[in-house]
PDB file of C-alpha atoms in Angstrom:
ATOM      1  CA  MET A   1     317.694 -19.036 101.718  1.00 92.00           C
ATOM      2  CA  LEU A   2     320.242 -17.107 103.964  1.00 97.00           C
ATOM      3  CA  GLU A   3     321.444 -18.885 107.298  1.00 97.00           C
ATOM      4  CA  ALA A   4     321.019 -17.116 110.504  1.00 97.00           C
ATOM      5  CA  LYS A   5     323.267 -17.712 113.659  1.00 97.00           C
ATOM      6  CA  VAL A   6     319.864 -17.545 115.839  1.00 97.00           C
ATOM      7  CA  PRO A   7     316.600 -19.392 115.978  1.00 98.00           C
ATOM      8  CA  VAL A   8     314.359 -17.978 113.355  1.00 98.00           C
ATOM      9  CA  ILE A   9     310.660 -17.847 113.095  1.00 98.00           C
ATOM     10  CA  SER A  10     308.787 -17.222 109.941  1.00 98.00           C
ATOM     11  CA  ILE A  11     305.255 -15.900 109.728  1.00 97.00           C
ATOM     12  CA  CYS A  12     303.787 -15.765 106.372  1.00 96.00           C
ATOM     13  CA  ALA A  13     300.370 -15.861 105.033  1.00 95.00           C
ATOM     14  CA  VAL A  14     298.407 -17.566 102.098  1.00 95.00           C
ATOM     15  CA  ARG A  15     296.995 -13.835 100.794  1.00 92.00           C
ATOM     16  CA  THR A  16     297.110 -10.611 101.741  1.00 85.00           C
ATOM     17  CA  GLY A  17     294.559  -9.577 104.497  1.00 84.00           C
ATOM     18  CA  CYS A  18     294.856 -12.790 106.650  1.00 91.00           C
ATOM     19  CA  GLY A  19     295.724 -11.040 109.558  1.00 89.00           C
ATOM     20  CA  LYS A  20     299.623 -11.922 109.527  1.00 92.00           C
ATOM     21  CA  SER A  21     300.788  -8.821 111.089  1.00 90.00           C
ATOM     22  CA  GLY A  22     298.417  -9.062 114.314  1.00 92.00           C
ATOM     23  CA  VAL A  23     300.196 -12.791 114.403  1.00 96.00           C
ATOM     24  CA  THR A  24     303.741 -11.560 114.336  1.00 96.00           C
ATOM     25  CA  GLU A  25     302.758  -9.255 117.144  1.00 95.00           C
ATOM     26  CA  LYS A  26     301.396 -11.844 119.363  1.00 96.00           C
ATOM     27  CA  ILE A  27     304.322 -13.845 118.505  1.00 98.00           C
ATOM     28  CA  TRP A  28     306.625 -11.079 119.505  1.00 98.00           C
ATOM     29  CA  ASP A  29     304.706 -10.534 122.828  1.00 97.00           C
ATOM     30  CA  ILE A  30     304.223 -14.108 123.912  1.00 97.00           C
ATOM     31  CA  LEU A  31     308.501 -13.905 123.231  1.00 98.00           C
ATOM     32  CA  ARG A  32     308.573 -11.076 125.430  1.00 97.00           C
ATOM     33  CA  GLN A  33     306.966 -12.262 128.139  1.00 97.00           C
ATOM     34  CA  ARG A  34     309.153 -14.839 128.520  1.00 97.00           C
ATOM     35  CA  GLY A  35     312.202 -12.666 128.517  1.00 97.00           C
ATOM     36  CA  ILE A  36     313.569 -13.335 124.855  1.00 98.00           C
ATOM     37  CA  HIS A  37     314.485 -10.233 122.805  1.00 98.00           C
ATOM     38  CA  SER A  38     313.068 -10.771 118.913  1.00 98.00           C
ATOM     39  CA  VAL A  39     313.412  -8.607 115.967  1.00 98.00           C
ATOM     40  CA  VAL A  40     311.294  -8.328 112.717  1.00 97.00           C
ATOM     41  CA  LEU A  41     312.743  -8.869 109.604  1.00 96.00           C
ATOM     42  CA  ARG A  42     310.558  -7.486 106.878  1.00 93.00           C
ATOM     43  CA  HIS A  43     309.769  -8.898 103.296  1.00 86.00           C
ATOM     44  CA  PRO A  44     311.038  -5.836 101.559  1.00 82.00           C
ATOM     45  CA  MET A  45     309.020  -2.828 100.227  1.00 76.00           C
ATOM     46  CA  PRO A  46     310.175  -1.687  96.791  1.00 67.00           C
ATOM     47  CA  TYR A  47     308.461   1.608  96.978  1.00 68.00           C
ATOM     48  CA  SER A  48     310.520   4.451  97.013  1.00 66.00           C
ATOM     49  CA  ASP A  49     314.436   5.226  96.464  1.00 70.00           C
ATOM     50  CA  LEU A  50     316.154   1.562  96.918  1.00 74.00           C
ATOM     51  CA  ALA A  51     319.662   2.996  96.559  1.00 73.00           C
ATOM     52  CA  ARG A  52     319.318   4.394 100.013  1.00 77.00           C
ATOM     53  CA  LYS A  53     317.533   1.654 101.644  1.00 81.00           C
ATOM     54  CA  LYS A  54     320.130  -1.043 101.613  1.00 90.00           C
ATOM     55  CA  VAL A  55     319.472  -1.918 105.124  1.00 93.00           C
ATOM     56  CA  GLU A  56     316.865  -0.102 107.033  1.00 94.00           C
ATOM     57  CA  ARG A  57     316.565  -0.355 111.070  1.00 97.00           C
ATOM     58  CA  TYR A  58     313.271   1.156 112.408  1.00 97.00           C
ATOM     59  CA  ALA A  59     312.802   1.880 116.227  1.00 97.00           C
ATOM     60  CA  THR A  60     310.550   5.346 116.679  1.00 97.00           C
ATOM     61  CA  LEU A  61     308.034   6.754 114.598  1.00 94.00           C
ATOM     62  CA  GLU A  62     311.018   9.709 113.865  1.00 95.00           C
ATOM     63  CA  ASP A  63     312.781   7.029 112.110  1.00 95.00           C
ATOM     64  CA  LEU A  64     309.709   6.293 109.843  1.00 92.00           C
ATOM     65  CA  ASP A  65     309.230   9.884 108.877  1.00 91.00           C
ATOM     66  CA  GLN A  66     313.159  10.415 108.241  1.00 92.00           C
ATOM     67  CA  ALA A  67     313.267   7.508 105.908  1.00 89.00           C
ATOM     68  CA  GLN A  68     310.068   9.084 104.173  1.00 86.00           C
ATOM     69  CA  CYS A  69     308.440   5.870 104.188  1.00 86.00           C
ATOM     70  CA  THR A  70     305.248   5.385 101.986  1.00 82.00           C
ATOM     71  CA  VAL A  71     301.558   4.803 103.207  1.00 79.00           C
ATOM     72  CA  GLU A  72     302.582   0.769 102.457  1.00 77.00           C
ATOM     73  CA  GLU A  73     305.790   0.714 104.148  1.00 86.00           C
ATOM     74  CA  ARG A  74     304.168   2.645 106.993  1.00 87.00           C
ATOM     75  CA  GLU A  75     301.032   0.267 107.268  1.00 82.00           C
ATOM     76  CA  GLU A  76     303.750  -3.029 107.686  1.00 87.00           C
ATOM     77  CA  TYR A  77     305.928  -1.015 110.033  1.00 92.00           C
ATOM     78  CA  GLU A  78     304.418   1.516 112.061  1.00 91.00           C
ATOM     79  CA  HIS A  79     301.976  -0.766 114.109  1.00 91.00           C
ATOM     80  CA  LEU A  80     305.062  -2.851 115.323  1.00 95.00           C
ATOM     81  CA  VAL A  81     307.336   0.035 116.202  1.00 96.00           C
ATOM     82  CA  ARG A  82     304.624   1.558 118.390  1.00 93.00           C
ATOM     83  CA  LEU A  83     304.461  -1.341 120.464  1.00 94.00           C
ATOM     84  CA  GLY A  84     308.371  -1.273 120.478  1.00 96.00           C
ATOM     85  CA  ILE A  85     309.008  -3.722 118.217  1.00 98.00           C
ATOM     86  CA  VAL A  86     312.529  -3.043 116.215  1.00 98.00           C
ATOM     87  CA  VAL A  87     311.999  -3.311 112.253  1.00 97.00           C
ATOM     88  CA  TYR A  88     314.602  -4.301 109.973  1.00 97.00           C
ATOM     89  CA  ALA A  89     314.108  -4.221 105.975  1.00 94.00           C
ATOM     90  CA  GLY A  90     315.624  -2.891 102.943  1.00 92.00           C
ATOM     91  CA  VAL A  91     317.398  -4.686  99.809  1.00 91.00           C
ATOM     92  CA  ASP A  92     320.865  -6.682 100.899  1.00 93.00           C
ATOM     93  CA  TYR A  93     319.351  -9.137 103.289  1.00 94.00           C
ATOM     94  CA  LYS A  94     322.447 -10.897 103.853  1.00 96.00           C
ATOM     95  CA  GLU A  95     323.860  -7.351 105.477  1.00 96.00           C
ATOM     96  CA  ILE A  96     320.343  -6.743 107.193  1.00 96.00           C
ATOM     97  CA  LEU A  97     320.370 -10.324 108.571  1.00 97.00           C
ATOM     98  CA  GLN A  98     324.059  -9.545 110.024  1.00 98.00           C
ATOM     99  CA  GLU A  99     322.741  -6.380 111.554  1.00 97.00           C
ATOM    100  CA  ALA A 100     319.627  -7.948 112.949  1.00 98.00           C
ATOM    101  CA  GLU A 101     322.080 -10.911 114.587  1.00 98.00           C
ATOM    102  CA  LYS A 102     323.743  -8.244 116.279  1.00 97.00           C
ATOM    103  CA  GLU A 103     320.870  -7.517 118.629  1.00 97.00           C
ATOM    104  CA  ALA A 104     318.240 -10.253 118.665  1.00 98.00           C
ATOM    105  CA  GLN A 105     317.833 -13.923 120.244  1.00 98.00           C
ATOM    106  CA  ILE A 106     315.300 -14.730 117.920  1.00 98.00           C
ATOM    107  CA  ILE A 107     314.650 -13.233 114.500  1.00 98.00           C
ATOM    108  CA  LEU A 108     310.812 -12.837 113.351  1.00 98.00           C
ATOM    109  CA  TRP A 109     310.282 -12.981 109.582  1.00 97.00           C
ATOM    110  CA  ASP A 110     307.126 -10.850 108.861  1.00 94.00           C
ATOM    111  CA  GLY A 111     306.525 -12.272 105.186  1.00 88.00           C
ATOM    112  CA  GLY A 112     305.065  -9.913 102.449  1.00 77.00           C
ATOM    113  CA  ASN A 113     303.455 -10.062  99.221  1.00 70.00           C
ATOM    114  CA  ASN A 114     302.449 -14.194 100.259  1.00 74.00           C
ATOM    115  CA  ASP A 115     306.374 -14.599  99.572  1.00 83.00           C
ATOM    116  CA  PHE A 116     308.082 -17.158 101.335  1.00 87.00           C
ATOM    117  CA  PRO A 117     310.677 -16.539 103.764  1.00 93.00           C
ATOM    118  CA  PHE A 118     314.657 -15.584 102.300  1.00 92.00           C
ATOM    119  CA  ILE A 119     316.056 -16.540 105.603  1.00 96.00           C
ATOM    120  CA  ARG A 120     316.126 -20.009 106.628  1.00 97.00           C
ATOM    121  CA  PRO A 121     313.258 -20.590 109.373  1.00 98.00           C
ATOM    122  CA  ASP A 122     313.360 -22.784 112.302  1.00 98.00           C
ATOM    123  CA  LEU A 123     309.645 -22.580 112.574  1.00 98.00           C
ATOM    124  CA  GLU A 124     307.416 -21.943 110.004  1.00 98.00           C
ATOM    125  CA  ILE A 125     303.576 -20.279 110.923  1.00 98.00           C
ATOM    126  CA  THR A 126     301.530 -19.434 107.956  1.00 98.00           C
ATOM    127  CA  VAL A 127     298.337 -17.662 108.399  1.00 97.00           C
ATOM    128  CA  ALA A 128     295.129 -18.677 106.264  1.00 97.00           C
ATOM    129  CA  ASP A 129     291.917 -16.929 106.150  1.00 95.00           C
ATOM    130  CA  PRO A 130     288.173 -18.715 106.464  1.00 96.00           C
ATOM    131  CA  HIS A 131     286.485 -15.721 104.757  1.00 94.00           C
ATOM    132  CA  ARG A 132     288.491 -16.810 101.553  1.00 93.00           C
ATOM    133  CA  VAL A 133     288.395 -20.707 101.591  1.00 96.00           C
ATOM    134  CA  GLY A 134     290.109 -22.014  98.552  1.00 95.00           C
ATOM    135  CA  HIS A 135     292.157 -19.119  98.148  1.00 94.00           C
ATOM    136  CA  GLU A 136     295.019 -21.208 100.147  1.00 95.00           C
ATOM    137  CA  ARG A 137     295.539 -23.628  97.200  1.00 95.00           C
ATOM    138  CA  THR A 138     294.841 -21.541  94.182  1.00 94.00           C
ATOM    139  CA  TYR A 139     297.321 -18.555  94.777  1.00 91.00           C
ATOM    140  CA  HIS A 140     301.078 -18.570  94.120  1.00 91.00           C
ATOM    141  CA  PRO A 141     303.384 -18.162  96.349  1.00 90.00           C
ATOM    142  CA  GLY A 142     300.798 -18.188  99.074  1.00 92.00           C
ATOM    143  CA  GLU A 143     300.254 -22.175  98.512  1.00 95.00           C
ATOM    144  CA  VAL A 144     303.949 -22.745  98.807  1.00 95.00           C
ATOM    145  CA  ASN A 145     303.821 -21.243 102.417  1.00 96.00           C
ATOM    146  CA  LEU A 146     300.595 -23.639 103.261  1.00 97.00           C
ATOM    147  CA  LEU A 147     302.700 -26.674 101.878  1.00 97.00           C
ATOM    148  CA  ARG A 148     305.867 -25.711 104.292  1.00 97.00           C
ATOM    149  CA  ALA A 149     304.004 -24.443 107.250  1.00 98.00           C
ATOM    150  CA  ASP A 150     305.002 -26.287 110.871  1.00 98.00           C
ATOM    151  CA  VAL A 151     301.811 -24.318 112.035  1.00 98.00           C
ATOM    152  CA  VAL A 152     298.946 -22.807 110.307  1.00 98.00           C
ATOM    153  CA  VAL A 153     297.069 -20.083 112.137  1.00 98.00           C
ATOM    154  CA  ILE A 154     292.967 -20.140 111.077  1.00 98.00           C
ATOM    155  CA  ASN A 155     292.410 -16.626 111.800  1.00 97.00           C
ATOM    156  CA  LYS A 156     289.191 -14.454 112.119  1.00 94.00           C
ATOM    157  CA  VAL A 157     287.110 -17.580 113.506  1.00 96.00           C
ATOM    158  CA  ASN A 158     284.935 -14.814 114.840  1.00 92.00           C
ATOM    159  CA  THR A 159     283.686 -13.444 112.148  1.00 89.00           C
ATOM    160  CA  ALA A 160     283.647 -16.301 110.006  1.00 92.00           C
ATOM    161  CA  PRO A 161     280.843 -18.700 109.420  1.00 93.00           C
ATOM    162  CA  PRO A 162     281.869 -22.117 111.496  1.00 93.00           C
ATOM    163  CA  GLY A 163     281.483 -24.097 108.187  1.00 97.00           C
ATOM    164  CA  SER A 164     283.904 -22.012 106.812  1.00 98.00           C
ATOM    165  CA  VAL A 165     286.486 -22.720 109.586  1.00 97.00           C
ATOM    166  CA  GLU A 166     285.799 -26.144 109.450  1.00 98.00           C
ATOM    167  CA  LYS A 167     286.129 -26.262 105.211  1.00 98.00           C
ATOM    168  CA  LEU A 168     289.500 -24.435 105.744  1.00 98.00           C
ATOM    169  CA  ARG A 169     290.696 -27.026 108.459  1.00 98.00           C
ATOM    170  CA  SER A 170     290.137 -29.772 106.211  1.00 98.00           C
ATOM    171  CA  SER A 171     291.740 -28.356 103.146  1.00 98.00           C
ATOM    172  CA  VAL A 172     294.772 -27.598 105.423  1.00 98.00           C
ATOM    173  CA  ALA A 173     294.661 -31.316 106.773  1.00 98.00           C
ATOM    174  CA  GLU A 174     294.282 -32.580 103.430  1.00 98.00           C
ATOM    175  CA  VAL A 175     297.612 -30.619 101.996  1.00 97.00           C
ATOM    176  CA  ASN A 176     299.498 -30.750 104.676  1.00 98.00           C
ATOM    177  CA  PRO A 177     298.901 -33.368 107.456  1.00 98.00           C
ATOM    178  CA  LYS A 178     302.136 -32.657 109.574  1.00 98.00           C
ATOM    179  CA  ALA A 179     301.142 -29.002 110.109  1.00 98.00           C
ATOM    180  CA  LYS A 180     299.667 -28.001 113.620  1.00 98.00           C
ATOM    181  CA  ILE A 181     296.452 -26.066 113.324  1.00 98.00           C
ATOM    182  CA  VAL A 182     295.616 -23.031 115.582  1.00 98.00           C
ATOM    183  CA  LEU A 183     292.836 -20.853 115.641  1.00 98.00           C
ATOM    184  CA  THR A 184     292.479 -17.379 116.385  1.00 97.00           C
ATOM    185  CA  SER A 185     290.140 -14.833 116.212  1.00 95.00           C
ATOM    186  CA  SER A 186     290.640 -11.006 115.027  1.00 90.00           C
ATOM    187  CA  SER A 187     289.050  -8.548 117.555  1.00 89.00           C
ATOM    188  CA  ILE A 188     288.398  -5.119 116.567  1.00 88.00           C
ATOM    189  CA  VAL A 189     289.272  -2.499 119.059  1.00 89.00           C
ATOM    190  CA  VAL A 190     287.857   0.769 118.295  1.00 92.00           C
ATOM    191  CA  SER A 191     288.822   4.444 119.710  1.00 83.00           C
ATOM    192  CA  ASP A 192     285.362   6.413 120.911  1.00 87.00           C
ATOM    193  CA  GLY A 193     282.960   3.468 119.149  1.00 88.00           C
ATOM    194  CA  HIS A 194     280.025   5.778 120.451  1.00 92.00           C
ATOM    195  CA  TRP A 195     280.506   8.406 117.717  1.00 95.00           C
ATOM    196  CA  ILE A 196     279.603   5.882 115.166  1.00 97.00           C
ATOM    197  CA  GLN A 197     276.048   5.109 116.492  1.00 97.00           C
ATOM    198  CA  GLY A 198     273.516   6.847 114.063  1.00 97.00           C
ATOM    199  CA  LYS A 199     276.222   8.275 111.858  1.00 98.00           C
ATOM    200  CA  ARG A 200     276.752   8.450 107.821  1.00 98.00           C
ATOM    201  CA  VAL A 201     280.450   7.179 107.768  1.00 98.00           C
ATOM    202  CA  LEU A 202     283.157   6.798 105.449  1.00 98.00           C
ATOM    203  CA  VAL A 203     285.091   3.803 105.849  1.00 97.00           C
ATOM    204  CA  VAL A 204     289.077   4.113 104.969  1.00 96.00           C
ATOM    205  CA  GLU A 205     290.118   0.285 104.586  1.00 93.00           C
ATOM    206  CA  ASP A 206     293.961  -1.127 104.810  1.00 84.00           C
ATOM    207  CA  GLY A 207     294.640  -0.767 100.852  1.00 83.00           C
ATOM    208  CA  PRO A 208     296.294  -3.880  99.827  1.00 78.00           C
ATOM    209  CA  THR A 209     293.823  -6.229 101.744  1.00 80.00           C
ATOM    210  CA  ILE A 210     290.838  -4.471  99.711  1.00 85.00           C
ATOM    211  CA  THR A 211     292.719  -4.078  96.800  1.00 85.00           C
ATOM    212  CA  HIS A 212     295.006  -7.122  95.590  1.00 78.00           C
ATOM    213  CA  GLY A 213     293.559  -9.110  98.587  1.00 77.00           C
ATOM    214  CA  GLU A 214     290.100  -9.012  97.087  1.00 77.00           C
ATOM    215  CA  MET A 215     288.458  -8.716 100.359  1.00 80.00           C
ATOM    216  CA  GLY A 216     286.393  -6.000  99.646  1.00 81.00           C
ATOM    217  CA  TYR A 217     285.944  -4.817 103.321  1.00 87.00           C
ATOM    218  CA  GLY A 218     288.021  -5.060 106.522  1.00 87.00           C
ATOM    219  CA  ALA A 219     287.614  -3.955 110.191  1.00 88.00           C
ATOM    220  CA  GLY A 220     286.451  -0.584 109.337  1.00 93.00           C
ATOM    221  CA  VAL A 221     282.890  -2.086 107.898  1.00 94.00           C
ATOM    222  CA  VAL A 222     282.920  -4.845 110.661  1.00 91.00           C
ATOM    223  CA  ALA A 223     283.101  -1.987 113.361  1.00 94.00           C
ATOM    224  CA  ALA A 224     280.752   0.139 111.498  1.00 96.00           C
ATOM    225  CA  LYS A 225     278.014  -2.317 111.350  1.00 95.00           C
ATOM    226  CA  ALA A 226     278.799  -3.497 115.152  1.00 93.00           C
ATOM    227  CA  HIS A 227     278.168  -0.049 116.525  1.00 96.00           C
ATOM    228  CA  GLY A 228     275.230   0.965 114.428  1.00 96.00           C
ATOM    229  CA  ALA A 229     275.953   3.065 111.996  1.00 97.00           C
ATOM    230  CA  LYS A 230     273.630   4.510 109.649  1.00 98.00           C
ATOM    231  CA  GLU A 231     275.262   4.529 106.104  1.00 98.00           C
ATOM    232  CA  LEU A 232     278.232   3.245 104.999  1.00 98.00           C
ATOM    233  CA  VAL A 233     278.827   6.260 102.288  1.00 98.00           C
ATOM    234  CA  ASP A 234     279.702   5.231  98.907  1.00 97.00           C
ATOM    235  CA  PRO A 235     282.835   7.101  97.998  1.00 97.00           C
ATOM    236  CA  ARG A 236     283.461   6.439  94.293  1.00 97.00           C
ATOM    237  CA  PRO A 237     281.480   9.212  93.111  1.00 97.00           C
ATOM    238  CA  PHE A 238     283.760  11.613  94.868  1.00 97.00           C
ATOM    239  CA  ALA A 239     287.103   9.867  94.236  1.00 96.00           C
ATOM    240  CA  GLN A 240     289.837  12.104  93.046  1.00 96.00           C
ATOM    241  CA  GLY A 241     292.838  11.918  90.716  1.00 94.00           C
ATOM    242  CA  THR A 242     294.705   8.341  90.957  1.00 93.00           C
ATOM    243  CA  LEU A 243     291.802   7.046  93.224  1.00 95.00           C
ATOM    244  CA  LYS A 244     289.399   7.257  90.150  1.00 96.00           C
ATOM    245  CA  GLU A 245     291.938   4.450  88.724  1.00 94.00           C
ATOM    246  CA  VAL A 246     292.435   2.585  91.755  1.00 93.00           C
ATOM    247  CA  PHE A 247     288.380   2.173  91.736  1.00 95.00           C
ATOM    248  CA  ALA A 248     288.045   1.332  87.884  1.00 95.00           C
ATOM    249  CA  THR A 249     290.738  -1.776  88.561  1.00 94.00           C
ATOM    250  CA  TYR A 250     289.317  -3.038  91.687  1.00 93.00           C
ATOM    251  CA  GLY A 251     285.709  -3.172  90.607  1.00 91.00           C
ATOM    252  CA  HIS A 252     284.989  -5.254  93.459  1.00 93.00           C
ATOM    253  CA  LEU A 253     284.866  -2.032  95.882  1.00 93.00           C
ATOM    254  CA  LYS A 254     281.952  -0.114  97.001  1.00 92.00           C
ATOM    255  CA  ASN A 255     281.639   1.809 100.234  1.00 95.00           C
ATOM    256  CA  VAL A 256     285.040   1.638 101.376  1.00 96.00           C
ATOM    257  CA  LEU A 257     287.885   3.900 100.597  1.00 96.00           C
ATOM    258  CA  PRO A 258     291.300   1.981 100.280  1.00 93.00           C
ATOM    259  CA  ALA A 259     294.265   4.046 101.696  1.00 89.00           C
ATOM    260  CA  GLN A 260     296.803   4.378  98.777  1.00 83.00           C
ATOM    261  CA  GLY A 261     299.868   6.518  98.971  1.00 76.00           C
ATOM    262  CA  TYR A 262     302.615   4.640  97.411  1.00 67.00           C
ATOM    263  CA  PHE A 263     303.460   7.711  96.071  1.00 77.00           C
ATOM    264  CA  PRO A 264     302.763  11.621  97.097  1.00 82.00           C
ATOM    265  CA  GLN A 265     300.286  12.447  94.474  1.00 89.00           C
ATOM    266  CA  GLN A 266     298.407   9.232  95.888  1.00 88.00           C
ATOM    267  CA  LEU A 267     298.162  10.633  99.458  1.00 90.00           C
ATOM    268  CA  ARG A 268     297.103  13.914  98.027  1.00 94.00           C
ATOM    269  CA  ASP A 269     294.286  12.414  96.139  1.00 95.00           C
ATOM    270  CA  LEU A 270     293.623  10.424  99.426  1.00 95.00           C
ATOM    271  CA  GLU A 271     293.096  13.527 101.589  1.00 96.00           C
ATOM    272  CA  ALA A 272     291.115  15.294  98.932  1.00 96.00           C
ATOM    273  CA  THR A 273     288.585  12.001  98.507  1.00 97.00           C
ATOM    274  CA  ILE A 274     288.114  12.033 102.287  1.00 97.00           C
ATOM    275  CA  GLU A 275     287.233  15.922 101.850  1.00 97.00           C
ATOM    276  CA  ALA A 276     284.733  15.806  98.844  1.00 97.00           C
ATOM    277  CA  THR A 277     282.964  12.730 100.421  1.00 98.00           C
ATOM    278  CA  PRO A 278     279.858  13.749 102.363  1.00 97.00           C
ATOM    279  CA  CYS A 279     279.621  11.914 105.722  1.00 98.00           C
ATOM    280  CA  ASP A 280     279.599  12.752 109.314  1.00 98.00           C
ATOM    281  CA  LEU A 281     282.384  10.402 110.293  1.00 97.00           C
ATOM    282  CA  VAL A 282     285.677   9.022 109.004  1.00 97.00           C
ATOM    283  CA  ILE A 283     286.687   5.321 110.120  1.00 97.00           C
ATOM    284  CA  VAL A 284     290.216   5.099 109.747  1.00 95.00           C
ATOM    285  CA  ALA A 285     290.835   1.278 109.850  1.00 92.00           C
ATOM    286  CA  THR A 286     294.547   1.059 108.541  1.00 88.00           C
ATOM    287  CA  PRO A 287     297.347   0.167 110.715  1.00 82.00           C
ATOM    288  CA  ILE A 288     298.817   3.397 110.783  1.00 83.00           C
ATOM    289  CA  ASP A 289     297.630   6.940 112.192  1.00 86.00           C
ATOM    290  CA  LEU A 290     296.752   8.435 108.957  1.00 88.00           C
ATOM    291  CA  SER A 291     296.166  12.126 110.392  1.00 87.00           C
ATOM    292  CA  ARG A 292     300.556  12.054 110.730  1.00 85.00           C
ATOM    293  CA  LEU A 293     300.315  12.402 107.101  1.00 86.00           C
ATOM    294  CA  ILE A 294     297.389  14.102 105.953  1.00 91.00           C
ATOM    295  CA  THR A 295     295.075  16.656 106.859  1.00 93.00           C
ATOM    296  CA  ILE A 296     291.250  14.941 107.989  1.00 95.00           C
ATOM    297  CA  ARG A 297     289.319  17.904 108.890  1.00 95.00           C
ATOM    298  CA  LYS A 298     286.076  15.484 109.870  1.00 96.00           C
ATOM    299  CA  PRO A 299     285.632  13.790 112.999  1.00 95.00           C
ATOM    300  CA  LEU A 300     287.487  10.559 112.939  1.00 95.00           C
ATOM    301  CA  VAL A 301     287.718   7.329 114.771  1.00 96.00           C
ATOM    302  CA  ARG A 302     290.570   4.683 114.441  1.00 94.00           C
ATOM    303  CA  VAL A 303     289.873   1.192 114.262  1.00 93.00           C
ATOM    304  CA  LEU A 304     292.624  -1.669 115.202  1.00 88.00           C
ATOM    305  CA  TYR A 305     292.463  -5.440 115.883  1.00 86.00           C
ATOM    306  CA  ARG A 306     294.316  -7.650 118.001  1.00 90.00           C
ATOM    307  CA  ILE A 307     294.708 -11.566 117.578  1.00 93.00           C
ATOM    308  CA  GLU A 308     293.293 -13.711 120.638  1.00 94.00           C
ATOM    309  CA  GLU A 309     293.775 -17.290 120.946  1.00 93.00           C
ATOM    310  CA  GLN A 310     290.946 -19.851 120.774  1.00 93.00           C
ATOM    311  CA  GLY A 311     291.274 -23.324 122.143  1.00 93.00           C
ATOM    312  CA  GLU A 312     293.898 -25.585 121.806  1.00 96.00           C
ATOM    313  CA  PRO A 313     297.129 -25.823 120.697  1.00 97.00           C
ATOM    314  CA  THR A 314     297.690 -22.418 121.097  1.00 97.00           C
ATOM    315  CA  LEU A 315     300.280 -19.991 119.754  1.00 97.00           C
ATOM    316  CA  SER A 316     301.813 -20.048 123.315  1.00 97.00           C
ATOM    317  CA  GLN A 317     301.790 -23.714 123.619  1.00 97.00           C
ATOM    318  CA  VAL A 318     303.288 -23.909 120.102  1.00 97.00           C
ATOM    319  CA  LEU A 319     305.889 -21.889 121.158  1.00 98.00           C
ATOM    320  CA  ASP A 320     307.084 -23.492 124.140  1.00 97.00           C
ATOM    321  CA  ASP A 321     307.379 -26.418 122.565  1.00 97.00           C
ATOM    322  CA  PHE A 322     309.730 -24.889 119.897  1.00 97.00           C
ATOM    323  CA  LEU A 323     311.718 -22.922 122.509  1.00 96.00           C
ATOM    324  CA  GLU A 324     312.022 -26.343 124.830  1.00 94.00           C
ATOM    325  CA  GLY A 325     313.464 -28.454 121.593  1.00 90.00           C
ATOM    326  CA  PRO A 326     316.919 -27.999 120.074  1.00 84.00           C
ATOM    327  CA  LYS A 327     315.905 -25.428 117.219  1.00 82.00           C
ATOM    328  CA  GLY A 328     314.515 -22.890 119.728  1.00 80.00           C
ATOM    329  CA  ARG A 329     317.502 -23.132 121.567  1.00 71.00           C
ATOM    330  CA  GLY A 330     319.625 -22.327 118.583  1.00 63.00           C
ATOM    331  CA  SER A 331     321.677 -25.559 118.719  1.00 50.00           C
TER     332      SER A 331
END
């Protein structure tokens, strides 16, 4: 691991789709409220021309456009940039770290692919999902993050069965008894939610969460049911091009459309599949504004989620303890 000149907080997860990005947002906001300027170093996203992506710095949506970021890259960067968070990424993490250190009081390592940090953290936070109890101990490298964690965030306690939350808490305590456990909820935020009532809806979910993350559904389905959708339309019979292959690969998917865009043809196929699927309304539950990248001619509502603390200890308390200690002060 590289050594930083400023304090580093890592936010990683045991599986894709645990809600790590929302936790990163929450931690950045807590630091902001305390007058601390932090930037995000994102785990590498090797989906395009690596030769021109040695060091990336994203501060505006225009930066993402100019870099021709893929959908998968935008899903990790855009929601942060919209909040005013500067995001660093790329290939050469020694140089990336040197650039980030010039402007950050604290660096937030935003882990991807459930990988462990490239920069040595002073505080390690790992997010786990009570909808997938057992996965925290059976997937690599996610289990490494659990074993290394100073703090384990059990997210989605508002939607998971209470018994699952307790099973996960016990599992964490068994393998990492030193870790503090923080409970959080993942609250759904819907634009124009009243439009969903009684409609036949096509739900477009975050691609990684419902494909290799094995969730099968995400915030979009939760929002559709909560707002009284008449029907979740199955897009599989109407899948175009490369999306046919996606559905063949991930046989657990039904009644949801994964947002795919690793390369331009997938974006075109996503647009064509949405156009071909008969529905009254499209629910877009990706972290990005898809309408900036493809043409969606049907009525559309967006679904986002926000992390809220439940009980104690809270993330705020954990961070205050860290900031008051020698590592948080950079000593």
